[in-house]
Amino acid sequence: MFVMKVSETVSLKLLEQEDAEELFQTVHSSRGHLREWLPWVDGALSPESYRPVIAMWLQQFAGHDGFQAGIVVDGELAGMVGFHTINWTNRSTSIGYWLADGHQGKGVMTAAVGALLDYAFTVYKLNRVEIRCGTENLKSRAIPERLGFRLEGIQRDGEFLYDHFHDLAVYSMLAADWKV
């Protein structure tokens, strides 16, 4: 199975069906925080709700359409990071991520997204990577800003969250901008 070492304590790995319980517990423990920014949290109410999602992620990887990886910190699932899909014609993708409460503020997500950028530009040979974050989600926005992404603009009412729309900040990184 695919595993990518990010640092001494952080690695990325494809999740398998046996990870459904830990994934559920990780999301459940941070449900209040995650729900503020992610539209799928309320639909994930048991480990069983993750089984079809994990199958879809494994199919995505097998189909050479990017991947969704668990972020493992000191052997514990701490969050997820991945490529939404890959547009091979335009050699572009977008990255999504989330991190459980107890692992924030330690550089984990910056390192994980940096590892994905390196993979996108050196392994997949893509030209463009995009990240979209809620304009008010300052912790999430700090990731592309720290990594040198360029803010392209604001997508007004770019995402529907449960009962309202919110604006998205659109960031991009080009292969020519990435420092290997």
mmCIF file of C-alpha atoms in Angstrom:
data_model
loop_
_atom_site.group_PDB
_atom_site.id
_atom_site.type_symbol
_atom_site.label_atom_id
_atom_site.label_comp_id
_atom_site.label_asym_id
_atom_site.label_seq_id
_atom_site.Cartn_x
_atom_site.Cartn_y
_atom_site.Cartn_z
ATOM 1 C CA MET A 1 0.000 0.000 0.000
ATOM 2 C CA PHE A 2 1.086 3.564 -0.698
ATOM 3 C CA VAL A 3 2.915 5.278 2.185
ATOM 4 C CA MET A 4 4.872 8.550 1.919
ATOM 5 C CA LYS A 5 7.206 9.621 4.712
ATOM 6 C CA VAL A 6 6.938 13.377 5.304
ATOM 7 C CA SER A 7 9.133 13.719 8.404
ATOM 8 C CA GLU A 8 10.366 11.666 11.340
ATOM 9 C CA THR A 9 6.905 11.756 12.900
ATOM 10 C CA VAL A 10 4.536 12.380 9.958
ATOM 11 C CA SER A 11 3.606 10.119 7.060
ATOM 12 C CA LEU A 12 0.818 9.912 4.503
ATOM 13 C CA LYS A 13 -0.918 6.635 3.720
ATOM 14 C CA LEU A 14 -3.814 5.364 1.683
ATOM 15 C CA LEU A 15 -6.614 4.311 3.987
ATOM 16 C CA GLU A 16 -8.080 0.824 3.794
ATOM 17 C CA GLN A 17 -11.397 -0.553 5.042
ATOM 18 C CA GLU A 18 -9.879 -1.489 8.411
ATOM 19 C CA ASP A 19 -9.162 2.239 8.952
ATOM 20 C CA ALA A 20 -12.873 3.188 8.895
ATOM 21 C CA GLU A 21 -13.253 3.098 12.698
ATOM 22 C CA GLU A 22 -10.172 5.266 13.336
ATOM 23 C CA LEU A 23 -11.224 7.697 10.596
ATOM 24 C CA PHE A 24 -14.676 8.011 12.149
ATOM 25 C CA GLN A 25 -13.222 8.574 15.634
ATOM 26 C CA THR A 26 -10.794 11.209 14.329
ATOM 27 C CA VAL A 27 -13.572 13.138 12.586
ATOM 28 C CA HIS A 28 -15.976 12.659 15.496
ATOM 29 C CA SER A 29 -13.477 14.039 18.025
ATOM 30 C CA SER A 30 -13.179 17.257 15.984
ATOM 31 C CA ARG A 31 -16.715 17.370 14.582
ATOM 32 C CA GLY A 32 -17.515 20.868 15.895
ATOM 33 C CA HIS A 33 -14.391 22.404 14.412
ATOM 34 C CA LEU A 34 -14.563 20.511 11.096
ATOM 35 C CA ARG A 35 -18.266 21.163 10.558
ATOM 36 C CA GLU A 36 -17.621 24.909 10.450
ATOM 37 C CA TRP A 37 -15.725 24.522 7.145
ATOM 38 C CA LEU A 38 -16.505 21.111 5.605
ATOM 39 C CA PRO A 39 -19.912 20.289 4.079
ATOM 40 C CA TRP A 40 -19.706 16.491 4.505
ATOM 41 C CA VAL A 41 -19.198 16.206 8.281
ATOM 42 C CA ASP A 42 -22.877 15.833 9.248
ATOM 43 C CA GLY A 43 -23.270 12.892 6.853
ATOM 44 C CA ALA A 44 -20.448 10.904 8.476
ATOM 45 C CA LEU A 45 -22.216 9.459 11.502
ATOM 46 C CA SER A 46 -20.643 6.019 11.869
ATOM 47 C CA PRO A 47 -17.607 4.018 10.764
ATOM 48 C CA GLU A 48 -19.888 2.339 8.196
ATOM 49 C CA SER A 49 -20.491 5.675 6.461
ATOM 50 C CA TYR A 50 -16.781 5.773 5.564
ATOM 51 C CA ARG A 51 -16.581 2.342 3.925
ATOM 52 C CA PRO A 52 -17.931 3.441 0.502
ATOM 53 C CA VAL A 53 -15.816 6.600 0.694
ATOM 54 C CA ILE A 54 -12.641 4.617 1.383
ATOM 55 C CA ALA A 55 -13.511 2.306 -1.535
ATOM 56 C CA MET A 56 -13.947 5.367 -3.766
ATOM 57 C CA TRP A 57 -10.564 6.758 -2.622
ATOM 58 C CA LEU A 58 -8.832 3.470 -3.397
ATOM 59 C CA GLN A 59 -10.476 3.452 -6.826
ATOM 60 C CA GLN A 60 -9.278 7.025 -7.389
ATOM 61 C CA PHE A 61 -5.685 5.946 -6.682
ATOM 62 C CA ALA A 62 -5.959 2.837 -8.865
ATOM 63 C CA GLY A 63 -7.414 4.950 -11.692
ATOM 64 C CA HIS A 64 -4.376 7.282 -11.617
ATOM 65 C CA ASP A 65 -6.623 10.194 -10.679
ATOM 66 C CA GLY A 66 -4.714 11.364 -7.604
ATOM 67 C CA PHE A 67 -5.277 10.086 -4.080
ATOM 68 C CA GLN A 68 -6.640 10.858 -0.641
ATOM 69 C CA ALA A 69 -4.179 10.063 2.138
ATOM 70 C CA GLY A 70 -4.491 9.777 5.865
ATOM 71 C CA ILE A 71 -2.056 11.980 7.773
ATOM 72 C CA VAL A 72 -0.428 9.788 10.392
ATOM 73 C CA VAL A 73 1.392 11.493 13.278
ATOM 74 C CA ASP A 74 3.332 9.210 15.619
ATOM 75 C CA GLY A 75 1.197 6.260 14.496
ATOM 76 C CA GLU A 76 -2.143 8.049 14.999
ATOM 77 C CA LEU A 77 -4.514 9.210 12.240
ATOM 78 C CA ALA A 78 -4.556 13.000 12.552
ATOM 79 C CA GLY A 79 -6.366 14.113 9.383
ATOM 80 C CA MET A 80 -6.532 13.819 5.612
ATOM 81 C CA VAL A 81 -4.928 15.475 2.615
ATOM 82 C CA GLY A 82 -5.305 14.708 -1.066
ATOM 83 C CA PHE A 83 -5.858 15.619 -4.683
ATOM 84 C CA HIS A 84 -9.533 16.097 -5.506
ATOM 85 C CA THR A 85 -9.057 14.844 -9.059
ATOM 86 C CA ILE A 86 -6.462 15.345 -11.783
ATOM 87 C CA ASN A 87 -7.112 17.134 -15.040
ATOM 88 C CA TRP A 88 -4.469 15.434 -17.194
ATOM 89 C CA THR A 89 -5.280 17.541 -20.267
ATOM 90 C CA ASN A 90 -4.435 20.754 -18.424
ATOM 91 C CA ARG A 91 -1.947 19.078 -16.043
ATOM 92 C CA SER A 92 -3.696 20.524 -13.002
ATOM 93 C CA THR A 93 -5.284 19.488 -9.733
ATOM 94 C CA SER A 94 -6.571 20.897 -6.470
ATOM 95 C CA ILE A 95 -5.706 19.893 -2.923
ATOM 96 C CA GLY A 96 -8.058 19.509 0.016
ATOM 97 C CA TYR A 97 -7.186 18.891 3.639
ATOM 98 C CA TRP A 98 -8.358 18.800 7.233
ATOM 99 C CA LEU A 99 -6.654 18.191 10.561
ATOM 100 C CA ALA A 100 -8.002 17.097 13.946
ATOM 101 C CA ASP A 101 -7.973 19.705 16.712
ATOM 102 C CA GLY A 102 -5.102 18.265 18.750
ATOM 103 C CA HIS A 103 -2.661 18.283 15.843
ATOM 104 C CA GLN A 104 -3.083 21.867 14.679
ATOM 105 C CA GLY A 105 -0.426 24.535 15.061
ATOM 106 C CA LYS A 106 2.504 22.113 14.838
ATOM 107 C CA GLY A 107 3.418 22.388 11.145
ATOM 108 C CA VAL A 108 1.856 19.020 10.306
ATOM 109 C CA MET A 109 -0.440 20.265 7.541
ATOM 110 C CA THR A 110 2.142 22.568 5.992
ATOM 111 C CA ALA A 111 4.539 19.605 5.734
ATOM 112 C CA ALA A 112 1.820 17.298 4.363
ATOM 113 C CA VAL A 113 0.676 19.766 1.685
ATOM 114 C CA GLY A 114 4.319 20.475 0.810
ATOM 115 C CA ALA A 115 4.851 16.745 0.257
ATOM 116 C CA LEU A 116 1.800 16.639 -2.044
ATOM 117 C CA LEU A 117 3.087 19.632 -3.999
ATOM 118 C CA ASP A 118 6.409 17.911 -4.517
ATOM 119 C CA TYR A 119 4.583 14.763 -5.669
ATOM 120 C CA ALA A 120 2.334 16.761 -8.015
ATOM 121 C CA PHE A 121 5.209 18.556 -9.696
ATOM 122 C CA THR A 122 7.904 15.853 -9.724
ATOM 123 C CA VAL A 123 5.991 12.568 -10.030
ATOM 124 C CA TYR A 124 2.775 13.562 -11.816
ATOM 125 C CA LYS A 125 4.558 16.363 -13.745
ATOM 126 C CA LEU A 126 1.606 18.704 -13.282
ATOM 127 C CA ASN A 127 1.781 22.401 -14.041
ATOM 128 C CA ARG A 128 -0.821 23.864 -11.664
ATOM 129 C CA VAL A 129 -2.115 23.089 -8.168
ATOM 130 C CA GLU A 130 -4.994 24.991 -6.631
ATOM 131 C CA ILE A 131 -6.257 25.310 -3.052
ATOM 132 C CA ARG A 132 -9.609 26.855 -2.129
ATOM 133 C CA CYS A 133 -10.319 27.857 1.473
ATOM 134 C CA GLY A 134 -13.137 29.662 3.230
ATOM 135 C CA THR A 135 -12.114 33.316 3.356
ATOM 136 C CA GLU A 136 -12.745 33.355 7.106
ATOM 137 C CA ASN A 137 -10.810 30.109 7.725
ATOM 138 C CA LEU A 138 -7.518 31.766 8.596
ATOM 139 C CA LYS A 139 -5.808 28.536 9.741
ATOM 140 C CA SER A 140 -6.572 26.860 6.435
ATOM 141 C CA ARG A 141 -5.546 29.919 4.426
ATOM 142 C CA ALA A 142 -2.214 30.041 6.255
ATOM 143 C CA ILE A 143 -1.149 26.766 4.567
ATOM 144 C CA PRO A 144 -1.022 28.001 0.943
ATOM 145 C CA GLU A 145 0.291 31.366 2.103
ATOM 146 C CA ARG A 146 3.162 29.711 4.021
ATOM 147 C CA LEU A 147 4.010 27.539 1.025
ATOM 148 C CA GLY A 148 4.207 30.456 -1.419
ATOM 149 C CA PHE A 149 0.918 30.036 -3.301
ATOM 150 C CA ARG A 150 -0.448 33.084 -5.082
ATOM 151 C CA LEU A 151 -3.875 34.386 -4.096
ATOM 152 C CA GLU A 152 -5.786 34.656 -7.369
ATOM 153 C CA GLY A 153 -8.988 36.058 -5.968
ATOM 154 C CA ILE A 154 -12.188 35.427 -4.056
ATOM 155 C CA GLN A 155 -14.920 33.170 -5.374
ATOM 156 C CA ARG A 156 -18.093 34.756 -4.019
ATOM 157 C CA ASP A 157 -20.573 32.248 -2.548
ATOM 158 C CA GLY A 158 -18.228 29.516 -3.752
ATOM 159 C CA GLU A 159 -19.458 26.766 -1.439
ATOM 160 C CA PHE A 160 -22.692 25.849 0.319
ATOM 161 C CA LEU A 161 -22.257 24.845 3.982
ATOM 162 C CA TYR A 162 -25.423 23.281 5.442
ATOM 163 C CA ASP A 163 -27.588 26.406 5.461
ATOM 164 C CA HIS A 164 -25.550 29.194 3.861
ATOM 165 C CA PHE A 165 -23.043 30.034 1.174
ATOM 166 C CA HIS A 166 -19.577 31.298 1.998
ATOM 167 C CA ASP A 167 -16.802 32.870 -0.043
ATOM 168 C CA LEU A 168 -13.658 30.963 -1.025
ATOM 169 C CA ALA A 169 -10.118 32.284 -1.378
ATOM 170 C CA VAL A 170 -8.564 30.752 -4.502
ATOM 171 C CA TYR A 171 -4.806 30.086 -4.393
ATOM 172 C CA SER A 172 -2.537 28.582 -7.052
ATOM 173 C CA MET A 173 0.992 27.267 -7.377
ATOM 174 C CA LEU A 174 2.632 26.644 -10.737
ATOM 175 C CA ALA A 175 5.425 24.155 -11.357
ATOM 176 C CA ALA A 176 7.713 27.063 -12.247
ATOM 177 C CA ASP A 177 7.066 28.566 -8.790
ATOM 178 C CA TRP A 178 7.781 25.389 -6.811
ATOM 179 C CA LYS A 179 11.196 25.036 -5.239
ATOM 180 C CA VAL A 180 12.285 21.403 -5.132
#
